[in-house]
Structures are given as structure tokens and as C-alpha cells.
Amino acid sequence: MEKRWASCRPLTPGSCPPLSLRSWDGWTPRPLQALRVLRGHVLHHARAHVPRGAEDGPGRPFAPFDAGFSVRMPDTWTPIFDLSDPERVAETVADAEPLIDDVIGKVVARESGDWCGPRTPRIAAPAMHLHHLSMRRTSHFTVDETCIGCGLCAKRCPAQAIEMRNGMPTWAKESCFACLRCLHSCPKFAIQYGRNTRAHGQYRHP
């Protein structure tokens, strides 16, 4: 049987999260052509990650994806998106369930096609990329007096950008993955990013 591979990763408009790209390191084939199914709006990330014209082996170019899918889930980028209404979040999750079942069915049946949702126009990708780089600056984060010093944020940070100093989290790197895992994991919701996150709430996986 022909060898195939699959990847399920979060994507944001105009960018592929750095954590997703890092997780592909060492994969064969790596995802230069796989990301092409997204019609260019994250291709600039792939080109920075994998040299143009690179091959899996002599005369064997990187294989493209046979299929692409997208499923809308609650958007945890709370500097913009509002997750403060539990019923609305639960409704989004419930709406995704039949879509996930459909994806599973197509994968099991080895169907080929492009079932991805709306895409950021390719012309907007460079600007979105620059915006994403700006959003990764850890100077956007703050922590308030409700922090109990549990260290959960530091333990869960995939970029290892947080250190506990004098019982308080400190961002020791200038940039991180901007995944907001620290914010959503904090048991006291003491960590904020910018001005809107407190009003927009935390995401708790059901």
C-alpha cells in the first residue's frame, strides 16, 4: 500500500503557527507541497522552513497532500475573539462535530479533494505575516495580583518563554508562539494579553 501521512494543525489567517512548523521538523516528506493546498496564504512560511526545490530524495520531490480539510472551532485568540459566552462556545463545538465526522469518513475512504474553507487572499499574506510577528512579542503580556504563583503557565509554555521569579511569571524571551496557552491555563485568569482578553474570557476544552 502506498505510504501516506496526515497532519492536523491549527491555522490562522495569513499564518501557520510556529509550533506547527516546528513539529514538522524531520518529517518525510516535509510539508512544502502540503501547505500548497492552502493556496499560498501560508506558503511563505513553508518556503522559509523548507528550501525551494528541495526533495525527499534524488528525483523525488516533496509529495503534495491528497486532500485538505478545515473545521471551524472556537477561536482562542481572545485579543480579538470573544469567548465569554459559554453557550455560544458550546454551540460552535457542537456544530464542528458532524464536520469532523465527515472528515474522518473521507480520510478512511481515502478520498482526494480540497474541502478547506475561506482563505486569506494571497496578496494579503505578507502583511498578515508581519502582523503575526508583531503579535508574538511577549511585551503584550501582563500578570496581575491575583496570581498564586503556581507555575502552571511556565510548565505549559511550548516556547519555554516563561520563568518563575520570586513566585511570579516573567517572560524571559522577547517573543513566543503567541498561542495564549498561559492565559487560558491560568487557574486565576491572572495573565492577560493587551486590553481585551479579560472581557473576552478563557477557553476551557469541554
mmCIF file of C-alpha atoms in Angstrom:
data_model
loop_
_atom_site.group_PDB
_atom_site.id
_atom_site.type_symbol
_atom_site.label_atom_id
_atom_site.label_comp_id
_atom_site.label_asym_id
_atom_site.label_seq_id
_atom_site.Cartn_x
_atom_site.Cartn_y
_atom_site.Cartn_z
ATOM 1 C CA MET A 1 0.000 0.000 0.000
ATOM 2 C CA GLU A 2 1.248 3.478 -0.838
ATOM 3 C CA LYS A 3 2.673 5.278 2.188
ATOM 4 C CA ARG A 4 0.743 8.387 3.199
ATOM 5 C CA TRP A 5 0.896 10.835 6.040
ATOM 6 C CA ALA A 6 -1.520 13.238 7.624
ATOM 7 C CA SER A 7 -1.288 16.307 9.822
ATOM 8 C CA CYS A 8 -3.915 18.135 11.854
ATOM 9 C CA ARG A 9 -2.772 21.626 12.770
ATOM 10 C CA PRO A 10 -4.289 24.972 13.749
ATOM 11 C CA LEU A 11 -4.046 27.698 11.144
ATOM 12 C CA THR A 12 -4.665 31.398 11.493
ATOM 13 C CA PRO A 13 -5.488 33.866 8.723
ATOM 14 C CA GLY A 14 -2.246 34.522 6.898
ATOM 15 C CA SER A 15 -0.026 32.349 9.064
ATOM 16 C CA CYS A 16 0.892 28.883 10.143
ATOM 17 C CA PRO A 17 1.718 28.868 13.870
ATOM 18 C CA PRO A 18 5.465 28.406 14.517
ATOM 19 C CA LEU A 19 4.696 25.470 16.796
ATOM 20 C CA SER A 20 3.062 23.687 13.857
ATOM 21 C CA LEU A 21 6.081 24.272 11.625
ATOM 22 C CA ARG A 22 8.471 23.139 14.356
ATOM 23 C CA SER A 23 6.516 19.918 14.827
ATOM 24 C CA TRP A 24 7.116 19.075 11.168
ATOM 25 C CA ASP A 25 10.911 19.061 11.566
ATOM 26 C CA GLY A 26 12.310 15.722 10.486
ATOM 27 C CA TRP A 27 9.117 14.599 8.729
ATOM 28 C CA THR A 28 9.500 12.939 5.343
ATOM 29 C CA PRO A 29 8.034 14.273 3.193
ATOM 30 C CA ARG A 30 8.039 17.692 4.823
ATOM 31 C CA PRO A 31 5.087 19.956 4.194
ATOM 32 C CA LEU A 32 6.184 22.374 1.481
ATOM 33 C CA GLN A 33 3.724 20.967 -1.031
ATOM 34 C CA ALA A 34 1.252 20.011 1.688
ATOM 35 C CA LEU A 35 0.718 23.657 2.567
ATOM 36 C CA ARG A 36 0.167 24.467 -1.079
ATOM 37 C CA VAL A 37 -3.387 23.176 -0.669
ATOM 38 C CA LEU A 38 -3.995 26.380 1.288
ATOM 39 C CA ARG A 39 -3.381 28.265 -1.964
ATOM 40 C CA GLY A 40 -0.494 30.385 -0.840
ATOM 41 C CA HIS A 41 -1.743 32.152 2.242
ATOM 42 C CA VAL A 42 0.784 30.333 4.423
ATOM 43 C CA LEU A 43 3.193 29.265 1.696
ATOM 44 C CA HIS A 44 5.716 31.958 2.619
ATOM 45 C CA HIS A 45 6.136 30.230 5.992
ATOM 46 C CA ALA A 46 6.806 26.910 4.304
ATOM 47 C CA ARG A 47 9.343 28.441 1.941
ATOM 48 C CA ALA A 48 11.219 29.862 4.909
ATOM 49 C CA HIS A 49 11.151 26.449 6.538
ATOM 50 C CA VAL A 50 11.994 24.228 3.555
ATOM 51 C CA PRO A 51 14.336 25.316 0.729
ATOM 52 C CA ARG A 52 12.697 25.902 -2.641
ATOM 53 C CA GLY A 53 13.171 22.861 -4.900
ATOM 54 C CA ALA A 54 14.115 20.604 -2.001
ATOM 55 C CA GLU A 55 13.491 16.912 -2.468
ATOM 56 C CA ASP A 56 12.694 13.922 -0.314
ATOM 57 C CA GLY A 57 15.469 12.091 -2.196
ATOM 58 C CA PRO A 58 17.174 12.048 -5.596
ATOM 59 C CA GLY A 59 14.492 12.704 -8.165
ATOM 60 C CA ARG A 60 11.725 12.500 -5.560
ATOM 61 C CA PRO A 61 10.125 15.935 -4.932
ATOM 62 C CA PHE A 62 8.053 16.507 -1.827
ATOM 63 C CA ALA A 63 4.669 14.875 -2.166
ATOM 64 C CA PRO A 64 1.541 17.053 -2.133
ATOM 65 C CA PHE A 65 -1.400 16.393 0.136
ATOM 66 C CA ASP A 66 -4.107 14.288 -1.485
ATOM 67 C CA ALA A 67 -6.772 16.112 0.477
ATOM 68 C CA GLY A 68 -7.282 19.183 2.611
ATOM 69 C CA PHE A 69 -9.959 19.920 5.193
ATOM 70 C CA SER A 70 -10.834 22.723 7.572
ATOM 71 C CA VAL A 71 -13.146 22.761 10.568
ATOM 72 C CA ARG A 72 -14.090 25.941 12.402
ATOM 73 C CA MET A 73 -13.572 25.692 16.147
ATOM 74 C CA PRO A 74 -13.791 28.335 18.901
ATOM 75 C CA ASP A 75 -11.054 30.868 18.158
ATOM 76 C CA THR A 76 -8.863 31.169 21.234
ATOM 77 C CA TRP A 77 -7.168 34.365 20.012
ATOM 78 C CA THR A 78 -9.044 36.377 22.609
ATOM 79 C CA PRO A 79 -7.348 39.718 21.922
ATOM 80 C CA ILE A 80 -9.908 39.776 19.104
ATOM 81 C CA PHE A 81 -12.409 36.942 19.551
ATOM 82 C CA ASP A 82 -14.925 36.810 22.389
ATOM 83 C CA LEU A 83 -15.301 33.505 24.275
ATOM 84 C CA SER A 84 -17.137 34.968 27.257
ATOM 85 C CA ASP A 85 -20.454 33.290 26.347
ATOM 86 C CA PRO A 86 -20.230 29.559 27.280
ATOM 87 C CA GLU A 87 -23.390 28.714 25.352
ATOM 88 C CA ARG A 88 -22.051 30.250 22.148
ATOM 89 C CA VAL A 89 -18.738 28.413 22.557
ATOM 90 C CA ALA A 90 -20.569 25.136 23.160
ATOM 91 C CA GLU A 91 -22.665 25.744 20.047
ATOM 92 C CA THR A 92 -19.533 26.229 17.926
ATOM 93 C CA VAL A 93 -18.061 22.984 19.269
ATOM 94 C CA ALA A 94 -21.336 21.117 18.632
ATOM 95 C CA ASP A 95 -21.510 22.454 15.067
ATOM 96 C CA ALA A 96 -17.997 21.137 14.446
ATOM 97 C CA GLU A 97 -18.775 17.545 15.447
ATOM 98 C CA PRO A 98 -20.580 16.482 12.232
ATOM 99 C CA LEU A 99 -17.890 18.211 10.157
ATOM 100 C CA ILE A 100 -15.202 16.230 11.970
ATOM 101 C CA ASP A 101 -17.160 13.014 11.367
ATOM 102 C CA ASP A 102 -17.330 13.906 7.679
ATOM 103 C CA VAL A 103 -13.562 14.487 7.553
ATOM 104 C CA ILE A 104 -12.955 11.138 9.258
ATOM 105 C CA GLY A 105 -15.194 9.413 6.720
ATOM 106 C CA LYS A 106 -13.367 10.965 3.769
ATOM 107 C CA VAL A 107 -9.959 10.107 5.224
ATOM 108 C CA VAL A 108 -10.961 6.492 5.865
ATOM 109 C CA ALA A 109 -12.314 6.271 2.323
ATOM 110 C CA ARG A 110 -9.059 7.876 1.027
ATOM 111 C CA GLU A 111 -10.964 10.495 -0.922
ATOM 112 C CA SER A 112 -8.971 13.193 -2.697
ATOM 113 C CA GLY A 113 -10.033 16.830 -2.869
ATOM 114 C CA ASP A 114 -9.880 20.256 -1.315
ATOM 115 C CA TRP A 115 -12.513 20.868 1.346
ATOM 116 C CA CYS A 116 -10.764 23.823 3.005
ATOM 117 C CA GLY A 117 -12.835 26.830 3.954
ATOM 118 C CA PRO A 118 -12.346 30.509 3.083
ATOM 119 C CA ARG A 119 -8.769 31.613 2.562
ATOM 120 C CA THR A 120 -6.933 34.832 3.123
ATOM 121 C CA PRO A 121 -6.155 36.374 -0.287
ATOM 122 C CA ARG A 122 -2.559 35.677 -1.273
ATOM 123 C CA ILE A 123 -1.887 39.380 -1.754
ATOM 124 C CA ALA A 124 -2.651 39.955 1.944
ATOM 125 C CA ALA A 125 -0.358 37.202 3.213
ATOM 126 C CA PRO A 126 2.831 39.306 3.615
ATOM 127 C CA ALA A 127 1.043 41.936 5.696
ATOM 128 C CA MET A 128 -0.622 39.259 7.812
ATOM 129 C CA HIS A 129 2.760 37.639 8.356
ATOM 130 C CA LEU A 130 4.289 40.895 9.624
ATOM 131 C CA HIS A 131 1.296 41.426 11.905
ATOM 132 C CA HIS A 132 1.715 37.911 13.275
ATOM 133 C CA LEU A 133 5.382 38.550 14.054
ATOM 134 C CA SER A 134 4.384 41.668 15.982
ATOM 135 C CA MET A 135 1.771 39.729 17.944
ATOM 136 C CA ARG A 136 4.420 37.252 19.104
ATOM 137 C CA ARG A 137 6.165 39.871 21.239
ATOM 138 C CA THR A 138 5.925 38.889 24.888
ATOM 139 C CA SER A 139 5.737 42.551 25.922
ATOM 140 C CA HIS A 140 1.985 42.271 25.264
ATOM 141 C CA PHE A 141 1.565 40.005 28.319
ATOM 142 C CA THR A 142 0.822 41.199 31.843
ATOM 143 C CA VAL A 143 0.093 39.417 35.121
ATOM 144 C CA ASP A 144 -1.987 40.871 37.940
ATOM 145 C CA GLU A 145 -2.095 40.495 41.710
ATOM 146 C CA THR A 146 -4.464 37.517 41.610
ATOM 147 C CA CYS A 147 -1.559 35.278 40.526
ATOM 148 C CA ILE A 148 -0.975 32.487 43.077
ATOM 149 C CA GLY A 149 2.478 31.549 41.775
ATOM 150 C CA CYS A 150 1.500 28.004 40.800
ATOM 151 C CA GLY A 151 3.892 27.984 37.834
ATOM 152 C CA LEU A 152 1.431 26.262 35.521
ATOM 153 C CA CYS A 153 1.995 28.878 32.816
ATOM 154 C CA ALA A 154 5.744 28.248 32.792
ATOM 155 C CA LYS A 155 5.295 24.479 32.744
ATOM 156 C CA ARG A 156 2.879 24.581 29.812
ATOM 157 C CA CYS A 157 4.555 27.220 27.634
ATOM 158 C CA PRO A 158 5.644 25.404 24.442
ATOM 159 C CA ALA A 159 8.195 28.138 23.696
ATOM 160 C CA GLN A 160 9.682 27.948 27.216
ATOM 161 C CA ALA A 161 9.402 31.711 27.282
ATOM 162 C CA ILE A 162 8.190 31.988 30.902
ATOM 163 C CA GLU A 163 10.292 31.731 34.045
ATOM 164 C CA MET A 164 9.085 31.897 37.642
ATOM 165 C CA ARG A 165 10.909 34.629 39.537
ATOM 166 C CA ASN A 166 10.031 35.469 43.138
ATOM 167 C CA GLY A 167 6.860 33.441 42.750
ATOM 168 C CA MET A 168 5.648 35.352 39.694
ATOM 169 C CA PRO A 169 5.789 34.530 35.978
ATOM 170 C CA THR A 170 8.267 36.551 33.934
ATOM 171 C CA TRP A 171 8.544 36.417 30.154
ATOM 172 C CA ALA A 172 12.253 35.740 29.643
ATOM 173 C CA LYS A 173 12.183 35.810 25.842
ATOM 174 C CA GLU A 174 11.298 38.693 23.549
ATOM 175 C CA SER A 175 8.901 36.551 21.504
ATOM 176 C CA CYS A 176 6.922 33.350 21.882
ATOM 177 C CA PHE A 177 4.416 31.362 19.818
ATOM 178 C CA ALA A 178 1.521 33.628 20.867
ATOM 179 C CA CYS A 179 -0.610 30.540 21.451
ATOM 180 C CA LEU A 180 -2.035 32.071 24.661
ATOM 181 C CA ARG A 181 -1.782 28.722 26.428
ATOM 182 C CA CYS A 182 -0.542 30.535 29.526
ATOM 183 C CA LEU A 183 -3.582 32.809 29.527
ATOM 184 C CA HIS A 184 -6.109 30.015 29.011
ATOM 185 C CA SER A 185 -4.402 27.670 31.506
ATOM 186 C CA CYS A 186 -4.150 30.138 34.379
ATOM 187 C CA PRO A 187 -6.470 28.967 37.201
ATOM 188 C CA LYS A 188 -6.974 32.562 38.353
ATOM 189 C CA PHE A 189 -7.071 34.161 34.896
ATOM 190 C CA ALA A 190 -4.279 36.415 36.137
ATOM 191 C CA ILE A 191 -2.481 36.549 32.792
ATOM 192 C CA GLN A 192 -3.710 38.994 30.160
ATOM 193 C CA TYR A 193 -2.634 39.968 26.667
ATOM 194 C CA GLY A 194 -3.421 43.516 25.692
ATOM 195 C CA ARG A 195 -6.650 45.282 26.646
ATOM 196 C CA ASN A 196 -9.427 42.917 25.532
ATOM 197 C CA THR A 197 -8.652 39.460 26.858
ATOM 198 C CA ARG A 198 -10.173 39.854 30.310
ATOM 199 C CA ALA A 199 -13.550 40.766 28.837
ATOM 200 C CA HIS A 200 -13.294 38.015 26.211
ATOM 201 C CA GLY A 201 -12.730 35.201 28.706
ATOM 202 C CA GLN A 202 -10.806 31.942 28.726
ATOM 203 C CA TYR A 203 -11.250 28.800 26.658
ATOM 204 C CA ARG A 204 -11.710 25.571 28.544
ATOM 205 C CA HIS A 205 -11.822 22.418 26.442
ATOM 206 C CA PRO A 206 -15.152 20.704 27.111
#
